[in-house]
Short mmCIF file of C-alpha atoms in Angstrom, two decimals:
data_model
loop_
_atom_site.label_atom_id
_atom_site.label_comp_id
_atom_site.label_asym_id
_atom_site.label_seq_id
_atom_site.Cartn_x
_atom_site.Cartn_y
_atom_site.Cartn_z
CA MET A 1 136.72 133.86 77.42
CA SER A 2 137.94 130.10 77.16
CA VAL A 3 136.16 127.97 79.88
CA ASP A 4 135.63 124.32 80.59
CA GLY A 5 133.02 123.86 77.67
CA GLU A 6 131.08 127.12 75.86
CA ASP A 7 133.40 130.15 74.60
CA ILE A 8 131.90 133.49 76.03
CA LYS A 9 132.74 136.37 74.67
CA ARG A 10 133.38 138.95 77.23
CA GLU A 11 135.52 141.94 77.99
CA HIS A 12 138.28 141.41 80.55
CA ASP A 13 139.64 144.15 83.04
CA PRO A 14 142.91 145.28 81.12
CA PRO A 15 146.14 144.76 83.81
CA ASP A 16 146.67 148.03 84.69
CA SER A 17 142.26 148.42 85.56
CA PRO A 18 141.40 149.32 88.88
CA CYS A 19 139.19 146.31 88.69
CA SER A 20 142.32 143.97 87.93
CA VAL A 21 144.70 142.54 90.51
CA GLY A 22 147.13 143.39 87.56
CA ARG A 23 150.55 141.25 86.58
CA THR A 24 150.52 138.04 88.85
CA GLN A 25 153.59 135.75 89.55
CA ALA A 26 153.06 132.57 90.93
CA GLU A 27 155.08 131.68 93.87
CA ARG A 28 156.14 128.28 94.74
CA MET A 29 157.15 126.43 98.28
CA CYS A 30 158.88 123.36 98.68
CA LEU A 31 156.88 121.03 101.56
CA PHE A 32 157.19 117.74 103.71
CA GLY A 33 161.42 118.29 102.67
CA GLU A 34 162.63 117.07 106.35
CA PRO A 35 164.17 113.50 107.04
CA GLY A 36 161.46 111.16 108.31
CA LYS A 37 158.58 113.71 107.47
CA PRO A 38 156.89 113.14 103.97
CA LEU A 39 153.20 113.76 103.10
CA VAL A 40 151.49 109.98 103.53
CA LEU A 41 148.97 110.14 101.14
CA GLU A 42 145.53 107.78 101.92
CA SER A 43 147.11 104.97 99.47
CA GLY A 44 149.67 104.80 102.33
CA GLU A 45 152.62 105.73 100.23
CA THR A 46 154.54 108.98 101.21
CA LEU A 47 156.02 111.79 99.24
CA GLY A 48 158.46 114.23 99.78
CA PRO A 49 159.71 116.86 99.08
CA VAL A 50 156.62 118.22 97.47
CA GLU A 51 156.56 121.40 95.39
CA VAL A 52 153.39 123.57 95.67
CA GLU A 53 152.31 126.75 93.44
CA TYR A 54 150.66 128.99 94.09
CA GLU A 55 149.23 132.68 93.80
CA SER A 56 148.06 135.24 96.01
CA TYR A 57 145.82 138.40 95.78
CA GLY A 58 145.15 141.46 98.24
CA THR A 59 147.14 141.48 101.23
CA LEU A 60 146.89 139.67 104.38
CA ASN A 61 145.64 141.42 107.48
CA PRO A 62 147.59 141.91 110.96
CA GLN A 63 145.14 139.05 112.54
CA LYS A 64 145.48 136.86 109.42
CA ASP A 65 141.77 136.10 109.62
CA ASN A 66 140.73 137.49 106.16
CA ALA A 67 141.94 134.70 103.72
CA VAL A 68 139.71 133.40 101.07
CA LEU A 69 141.05 129.99 99.65
CA VAL A 70 139.87 129.46 96.37
CA CYS A 71 139.85 126.17 94.89
CA HIS A 72 140.30 124.93 91.07
CA ALA A 73 138.53 122.95 88.60
CA LEU A 74 140.11 119.68 86.94
CA THR A 75 142.32 121.60 84.09
CA GLY A 76 142.93 124.76 86.82
CA ASP A 77 145.80 126.16 88.02
CA ALA A 78 146.77 128.23 90.59
CA HIS A 79 146.60 131.64 88.03
CA ALA A 80 142.93 132.50 89.20
CA ALA A 81 142.87 136.22 88.47
CA GLY A 82 145.00 139.29 86.90
CA TRP A 83 147.26 138.97 84.08
CA ASP A 84 150.42 136.70 84.08
CA LYS A 85 153.65 138.00 83.98
CA GLY A 86 155.49 134.96 82.29
CA PRO A 87 158.00 132.77 81.50
CA TYR A 88 155.00 131.23 79.80
CA GLY A 89 156.81 127.61 78.84
CA PRO A 90 154.90 125.25 76.73
CA LEU A 91 151.60 124.14 78.86
CA ARG A 92 151.67 128.05 80.23
CA GLU A 93 151.75 129.90 76.53
CA TYR A 94 147.83 130.24 76.65
CA ARG A 95 148.24 133.00 79.59
CA ARG A 96 149.83 135.49 77.69
CA THR A 97 146.71 136.72 75.63
CA LYS A 98 143.99 135.26 79.02
CA PRO A 99 143.86 136.42 82.48
CA GLY A 100 143.14 134.27 85.76
CA TRP A 101 140.29 131.33 84.89
CA TRP A 102 138.10 133.30 87.59
CA ASP A 103 139.30 136.69 86.92
CA SER A 104 135.68 138.09 86.95
CA MET A 105 135.29 136.74 90.78
CA ILE A 106 138.68 138.09 91.76
CA GLY A 107 139.76 141.79 92.13
CA PRO A 108 139.25 145.22 93.65
CA GLY A 109 135.59 145.24 94.11
CA LYS A 110 134.65 142.18 93.01
CA ALA A 111 132.90 139.11 94.52
CA ILE A 112 136.45 138.37 96.02
CA ASP A 113 136.89 141.65 97.11
CA THR A 114 140.86 142.00 97.00
CA ASP A 115 140.96 145.29 98.84
CA ARG A 116 138.95 143.39 102.18
CA HIS A 117 140.32 140.15 101.21
CA PHE A 118 143.85 137.77 100.63
CA ALA A 119 142.43 135.49 97.92
CA LEU A 120 144.99 132.73 98.18
CA CYS A 121 145.03 129.69 94.92
CA VAL A 122 147.07 126.65 95.55
CA ASN A 123 147.90 124.21 92.57
CA VAL A 124 146.71 120.90 93.39
CA LEU A 125 149.02 117.39 93.76
CA GLY A 126 149.23 115.42 90.51
CA SER A 127 148.57 118.51 88.58
CA CYS A 128 151.34 120.04 85.50
CA TYR A 129 151.48 123.52 86.25
CA GLY A 130 153.84 123.97 88.64
CA SER A 131 152.72 121.27 92.01
CA SER A 132 154.86 118.23 91.45
CA GLY A 133 152.76 115.51 89.21
CA PRO A 134 154.04 112.94 86.88
CA SER A 135 155.72 115.31 84.68
CA SER A 136 157.97 116.42 87.80
CA LYS A 137 161.00 115.23 88.20
CA ASN A 138 160.89 112.45 90.38
CA PRO A 139 164.65 113.42 92.95
CA SER A 140 165.45 109.61 93.09
CA THR A 141 166.14 109.28 89.42
CA GLY A 142 166.15 112.48 87.98
CA ARG A 143 163.45 112.14 85.52
CA PRO A 144 159.63 112.96 85.22
CA TRP A 145 158.39 110.47 87.31
CA GLY A 146 154.98 109.39 85.10
CA LEU A 147 152.97 106.65 86.08
CA SER A 148 155.53 105.60 88.99
CA PHE A 149 154.48 108.99 90.92
CA PRO A 150 151.68 107.87 93.72
CA ILE A 151 148.15 108.02 93.30
CA VAL A 152 146.34 110.66 94.61
CA THR A 153 143.13 111.55 96.18
CA VAL A 154 140.85 114.78 97.04
CA GLY A 155 141.92 114.07 100.53
CA ASP A 156 145.06 114.23 99.95
CA TRP A 157 144.88 117.95 98.36
CA ALA A 158 142.96 118.93 101.25
CA LYS A 159 146.61 118.03 103.54
CA LEU A 160 148.53 120.06 100.67
CA GLN A 161 145.92 122.94 101.08
CA VAL A 162 146.29 122.97 104.78
CA ALA A 163 149.95 122.77 104.80
CA VAL A 164 150.54 125.44 102.33
CA LEU A 165 148.12 127.26 105.42
CA ASP A 166 150.35 126.41 108.06
CA ARG A 167 153.42 127.64 106.11
CA LEU A 168 151.93 131.02 105.63
CA GLY A 169 150.55 131.01 109.06
CA ILE A 170 146.75 131.53 108.75
CA GLY A 171 144.94 129.57 111.08
CA THR A 172 141.74 130.28 110.64
CA VAL A 173 140.16 130.67 106.78
CA LYS A 174 137.34 132.89 106.28
CA THR A 175 136.05 130.85 103.30
CA VAL A 176 137.10 128.37 100.99
CA ILE A 177 135.14 128.32 97.80
CA GLY A 178 135.23 126.60 94.19
CA GLY A 179 133.13 124.94 91.81
CA SER A 180 133.54 121.15 90.10
CA MET A 181 136.42 119.23 91.06
CA GLY A 182 137.47 122.22 93.09
CA GLY A 183 133.60 121.93 95.23
CA GLN A 184 134.85 118.53 96.03
CA LEU A 185 137.96 119.83 97.64
CA VAL A 186 136.19 122.65 99.60
CA LEU A 187 133.69 119.64 101.01
CA GLU A 188 136.62 117.65 101.86
CA LEU A 189 138.35 120.21 103.95
CA GLY A 190 134.98 121.23 105.42
CA LEU A 191 135.25 117.97 106.78
CA ALA A 192 138.59 117.02 107.36
CA TYR A 193 139.82 120.43 109.34
CA PRO A 194 136.17 121.98 110.14
CA ASP A 195 137.84 124.45 112.77
CA ARG A 196 139.69 125.79 110.24
CA PHE A 197 137.18 127.20 107.86
CA ARG A 198 134.39 129.77 108.91
CA GLY A 199 132.36 129.46 105.70
CA LEU A 200 132.44 126.91 103.04
CA ALA A 201 130.82 127.82 99.27
CA ILE A 202 130.47 124.89 97.05
CA LEU A 203 129.31 125.46 93.32
CA SER A 204 128.37 123.01 90.88
CA ALA A 205 129.93 119.96 93.05
CA GLY A 206 128.35 117.13 95.36
CA HIS A 207 129.58 114.68 97.78
CA ARG A 208 130.31 112.04 95.08
CA LEU A 209 130.29 111.89 90.86
CA THR A 210 127.30 110.24 89.70
CA THR A 211 127.75 106.41 88.13
CA GLN A 212 127.60 108.21 84.57
CA GLY A 213 130.22 110.61 85.73
CA LEU A 214 132.53 107.94 86.56
CA ALA A 215 131.83 106.43 82.87
CA PHE A 216 132.65 109.85 81.15
CA ASN A 217 135.69 109.72 82.99
CA ALA A 218 136.51 105.55 82.20
CA VAL A 219 136.41 105.93 78.66
CA GLY A 220 138.13 109.37 78.52
CA ARG A 221 141.69 107.70 80.87
CA ASN A 222 140.59 104.67 78.03
CA ALA A 223 141.19 106.73 75.25
CA ILE A 224 144.74 108.04 76.32
CA ILE A 225 145.42 104.52 77.84
CA LYS A 226 145.03 103.05 74.33
CA ASP A 227 146.95 105.61 72.36
CA PRO A 228 150.06 103.85 70.90
CA ASN A 229 152.28 106.64 72.19
CA PHE A 230 151.45 106.48 75.47
CA ARG A 231 154.11 103.74 76.49
CA TYR A 232 152.39 103.33 79.85
CA GLY A 233 152.90 107.13 80.86
CA ASP A 234 156.41 107.19 79.81
CA TYR A 235 156.34 109.53 76.96
CA TYR A 236 157.99 112.67 78.11
CA ASP A 237 161.28 112.98 75.93
CA ARG A 238 159.21 111.64 72.61
CA GLU A 239 155.69 112.06 70.68
CA SER A 240 152.71 112.40 73.50
CA PRO A 241 149.62 110.85 73.54
CA SER A 242 148.14 113.80 72.28
CA SER A 243 145.27 111.44 69.88
CA GLY A 244 144.15 110.42 73.25
CA LEU A 245 143.92 113.95 75.23
CA SER A 246 141.90 115.21 72.76
CA VAL A 247 139.55 112.60 72.95
CA ALA A 248 139.40 112.89 76.71
CA ARG A 249 138.79 116.75 76.10
CA MET A 250 136.03 116.28 73.41
CA LEU A 251 134.04 113.65 75.39
CA ALA A 252 134.65 115.90 78.67
CA HIS A 253 133.01 118.90 76.94
CA ILE A 254 130.39 117.27 76.04
CA THR A 255 129.51 116.61 79.96
CA TYR A 256 130.44 119.99 80.97
CA LEU A 257 127.88 121.67 78.16
CA SER A 258 123.81 120.73 78.07
CA GLU A 259 121.67 120.02 75.09
CA GLU A 260 119.91 123.59 75.16
CA SER A 261 123.81 125.18 75.27
CA MET A 262 124.56 123.24 72.73
CA GLY A 263 121.77 123.50 70.58
CA HIS A 264 121.72 127.56 71.31
CA LYS A 265 125.43 128.04 69.44
CA PHE A 266 125.37 125.46 67.15
CA GLY A 267 122.29 123.10 66.32
CA ARG A 268 122.69 121.06 63.71
CA ARG A 269 124.13 123.46 61.51
CA LEU A 270 126.66 122.06 58.69
CA ARG A 271 130.90 123.52 59.08
CA GLY A 272 130.77 126.59 56.36
CA LYS A 273 128.47 124.50 53.73
CA GLU A 274 124.94 124.01 52.89
CA VAL A 275 124.59 120.58 52.26
CA PRO A 276 127.08 117.80 53.29
CA ASP A 277 130.22 116.08 51.52
CA PHE A 278 129.35 112.58 52.46
CA THR A 279 132.79 111.90 54.35
CA LEU A 280 132.91 109.74 57.13
CA THR A 281 136.48 111.19 58.57
CA GLY A 282 135.54 114.73 57.72
CA ILE A 283 134.40 117.75 59.64
CA GLU A 284 130.96 118.11 58.51
CA PHE A 285 128.82 119.69 61.75
CA GLU A 286 129.78 123.16 63.37
CA MET A 287 129.36 121.08 66.71
CA GLU A 288 131.86 119.06 65.41
CA SER A 289 134.81 121.90 64.37
CA TYR A 290 134.00 123.28 67.71
CA LEU A 291 135.03 120.25 69.72
CA ASN A 292 138.19 119.71 67.56
CA HIS A 293 139.33 123.40 68.43
CA GLN A 294 138.83 122.97 72.11
CA ALA A 295 140.60 119.70 71.63
CA GLN A 296 143.57 121.06 69.74
CA SER A 297 144.12 123.54 72.02
CA PHE A 298 144.05 121.99 74.96
CA VAL A 299 146.67 119.19 74.43
CA SER A 300 149.27 121.51 73.93
CA ARG A 301 148.61 122.88 77.40
CA TYR A 302 148.03 119.75 79.56
CA ASP A 303 149.58 116.31 80.35
CA ALA A 304 148.09 113.01 79.64
CA ASN A 305 149.51 111.81 82.74
CA SER A 306 148.15 114.54 85.02
CA TYR A 307 144.21 114.04 83.46
CA LEU A 308 144.71 110.58 84.42
CA TYR A 309 145.74 111.31 88.03
CA LEU A 310 142.74 114.18 88.40
CA THR A 311 140.04 112.39 87.15
CA ARG A 312 140.96 108.90 89.08
CA ALA A 313 141.26 111.08 92.27
CA MET A 314 137.65 112.80 91.27
CA ASP A 315 136.23 109.05 90.72
CA TYR A 316 137.68 107.86 94.29
CA TYR A 317 135.99 110.59 96.09
CA ASP A 318 132.78 109.82 98.20
CA ALA A 319 132.07 112.41 101.41
CA ALA A 320 129.41 109.78 103.06
CA ALA A 321 131.86 106.43 102.55
CA GLU A 322 134.80 108.02 103.76
CA TRP A 323 133.26 110.05 106.87
CA GLY A 324 130.12 108.77 107.68
CA GLU A 325 130.30 105.12 107.43
CA GLY A 326 127.90 105.01 103.90
CA SER A 327 125.76 107.58 106.11
CA LEU A 328 125.29 111.05 104.46
CA PRO A 329 124.17 113.07 106.99
CA LYS A 330 126.83 111.19 109.67
CA ALA A 331 129.68 112.65 107.00
CA MET A 332 127.90 115.99 107.22
CA SER A 333 127.62 116.24 110.75
CA ARG A 334 131.43 117.07 111.28
CA LEU A 335 130.69 120.42 109.23
CA ARG A 336 130.85 123.42 111.54
CA ALA A 337 131.04 126.31 109.24
CA LYS A 338 128.56 128.39 107.65
CA THR A 339 127.98 126.65 103.63
CA LEU A 340 126.36 128.21 100.60
CA VAL A 341 125.64 125.25 97.97
CA VAL A 342 124.51 126.54 94.67
CA SER A 343 123.50 124.07 91.74
CA PHE A 344 122.99 125.14 87.95
CA SER A 345 119.36 123.61 86.28
CA SER A 346 120.73 122.04 83.24
CA ASP A 347 124.16 120.34 84.75
CA TRP A 348 124.36 116.98 84.20
CA LEU A 349 127.56 115.81 85.42
CA PHE A 350 126.72 116.96 89.02
CA PRO A 351 123.01 117.17 88.65
CA PRO A 352 120.85 119.27 91.21
CA GLU A 353 119.20 116.02 92.39
CA LEU A 354 122.70 114.64 93.61
CA ILE A 355 123.47 118.42 95.09
CA ARG A 356 120.02 118.34 96.92
CA GLU A 357 121.01 115.00 98.44
CA MET A 358 123.69 117.01 99.82
CA VAL A 359 121.64 119.62 101.23
CA SER A 360 119.50 117.62 102.79
CA ALA A 361 121.97 115.62 104.67
CA MET A 362 123.41 118.78 105.96
CA CYS A 363 119.91 120.08 106.70
CA ARG A 364 119.20 116.88 108.96
CA SER A 365 122.22 117.92 110.85
CA ARG A 366 121.11 121.11 111.37
CA LEU A 367 123.90 122.71 109.53
CA PRO A 368 123.59 126.49 108.43
CA VAL A 369 123.36 126.01 105.26
CA SER A 370 122.19 128.23 102.17
CA TYR A 371 120.79 126.76 98.56
CA VAL A 372 120.40 128.02 95.75
CA ASN A 373 119.42 126.31 92.25
CA ILE A 374 120.67 129.12 89.51
CA PRO A 375 118.11 128.24 86.05
CA SER A 376 120.76 128.35 83.29
CA ARG A 377 121.35 126.90 80.11
CA TYR A 378 125.28 126.59 80.27
CA GLY A 379 125.37 122.81 82.13
CA HIS A 380 127.97 122.69 84.55
CA ASP A 381 130.18 125.17 83.04
CA ALA A 382 127.34 127.68 84.45
CA PHE A 383 129.67 128.24 87.70
CA LEU A 384 132.32 129.67 85.12
CA VAL A 385 129.80 131.40 82.83
CA GLU A 386 126.82 132.88 85.17
CA THR A 387 129.56 135.44 86.56
CA GLY A 388 127.00 138.17 87.25
CA ARG A 389 124.37 135.51 89.70
CA VAL A 390 127.29 133.50 91.08
CA SER A 391 129.36 137.34 91.89
CA ARG A 392 125.97 138.44 94.23
CA LEU A 393 125.49 135.41 96.00
CA VAL A 394 129.24 135.38 97.00
CA ARG A 395 129.18 138.54 98.12
CA SER A 396 126.60 138.28 100.23
CA PHE A 397 127.89 135.10 101.78
CA LEU A 398 131.07 136.50 102.52
CA GLN A 399 129.51 139.62 103.95
CA HIS A 400 127.19 136.95 106.32
CA VAL A 401 130.53 134.66 107.13
CA GLY A 402 131.46 138.57 108.55
#
C-alpha cells in the first residue's frame, strides 16, 4: 500500500472478495449552475457552475440516516474504496493496480461497514481529481483556469460537501470522518453545520496547523513557483513544473514520517554499495532513493497548481479565529455531535500536544468527546497505516453514535 509517507506491504482484498466493495465508478454532479445562484466563497469571489466528483459505497436506507461521509487528505481523491473501473487518464493511471486509499476501512464487515452504512467520499474544490479546480476549463475562456481560479478554503469545501448532501437528499449524516486535511474538514463541518452531523471522527488533525507546518508548506510552494516551467500557473499545454513539484513532495513526505519510522526502514544505509561514491549530485543513501521514487511517481499523478491551492487552504484554517473570535473554547462550544479525536505519538505535523489543546477546549465546553493518543512509530501517516487500531476505534464509535 502506498500512502502519503511509508510504503506498507499489505494484502488487499481483490474486487471479487466478499470484504471488498468491488469495482467502483466515480460519479459527477454539477452544482451552483443556476443563474444568479453561484457558490459564494470565503474570499468574496463567486464560482459557478461547479463540477463535483464523488464515490459512494453501500446503500442509503429509506430514512436516509445511515450515511458516513469520508473526507480525503491533501493528495487524495473521491476513490476511497474498491477497485476503479476506469477509464484512467494520465493522472489516474496509478488506480489500475491499487484499490481506494482507505479500502482497508470501507467495505462489508469492515470498520465502515457497507452492509450497514452508506459511505460517501467527495473530492474537494481545487483538486485535480474531478472536482472544479485550476486544471479545469474556465467556461468563459475555454482554457484551464490556472491561477485565475479563485482561492478556496476549508470553509468553502464544507459548503460544497453540504451541497452534495442536499442534492442526494441526505439531511442528517450519521458520522463524518477524515484524517489530516480531511480531519480539518470534519471539524469545519461540525462547526459550520452543527445540526447536520451526529458524529465527528477527527484523525491526525487539529484546529490549525503549527507554525512549523506553515513553514514546510511555504517552502513546498516556493519550490513549485520557482520552477522555470511554472509560468505563473499557465503550463497546461507545455512542460509542467515537475522538478518543483517533486521537491515539494519530498519535503512533504518528511513531515508524514517520523525519525523512528525512517530509521527503521532506511537508517543510514547506502544505496547498493558499501562505500560512498563521494558525489554531490548522485543518490548515495537509501533514504534519498526512496524520496526520489515517491516524488517521481507523484508528479505523474498530481497537478502542481492544485498543490498550491490545497496547501494554502490548510494554512488558512484556524477554527478559533473563524468561529471563536480567537477563543478556542468558544469555537468548540458550537459543536453538537458526539466526537472522536485520535492523535499519534510520533506525528509532528499535527502533534499530540496541539490536538490535546483542541480536545481540552471541547471538554471545557462539556462536549461528548472521546480522545485517544495511539503509540505509533509511523508519524503523521499512522492514520492510514495503523489500520487495526483505527478500525477498532471507528467501529466502536459508529456503534456508540447509533
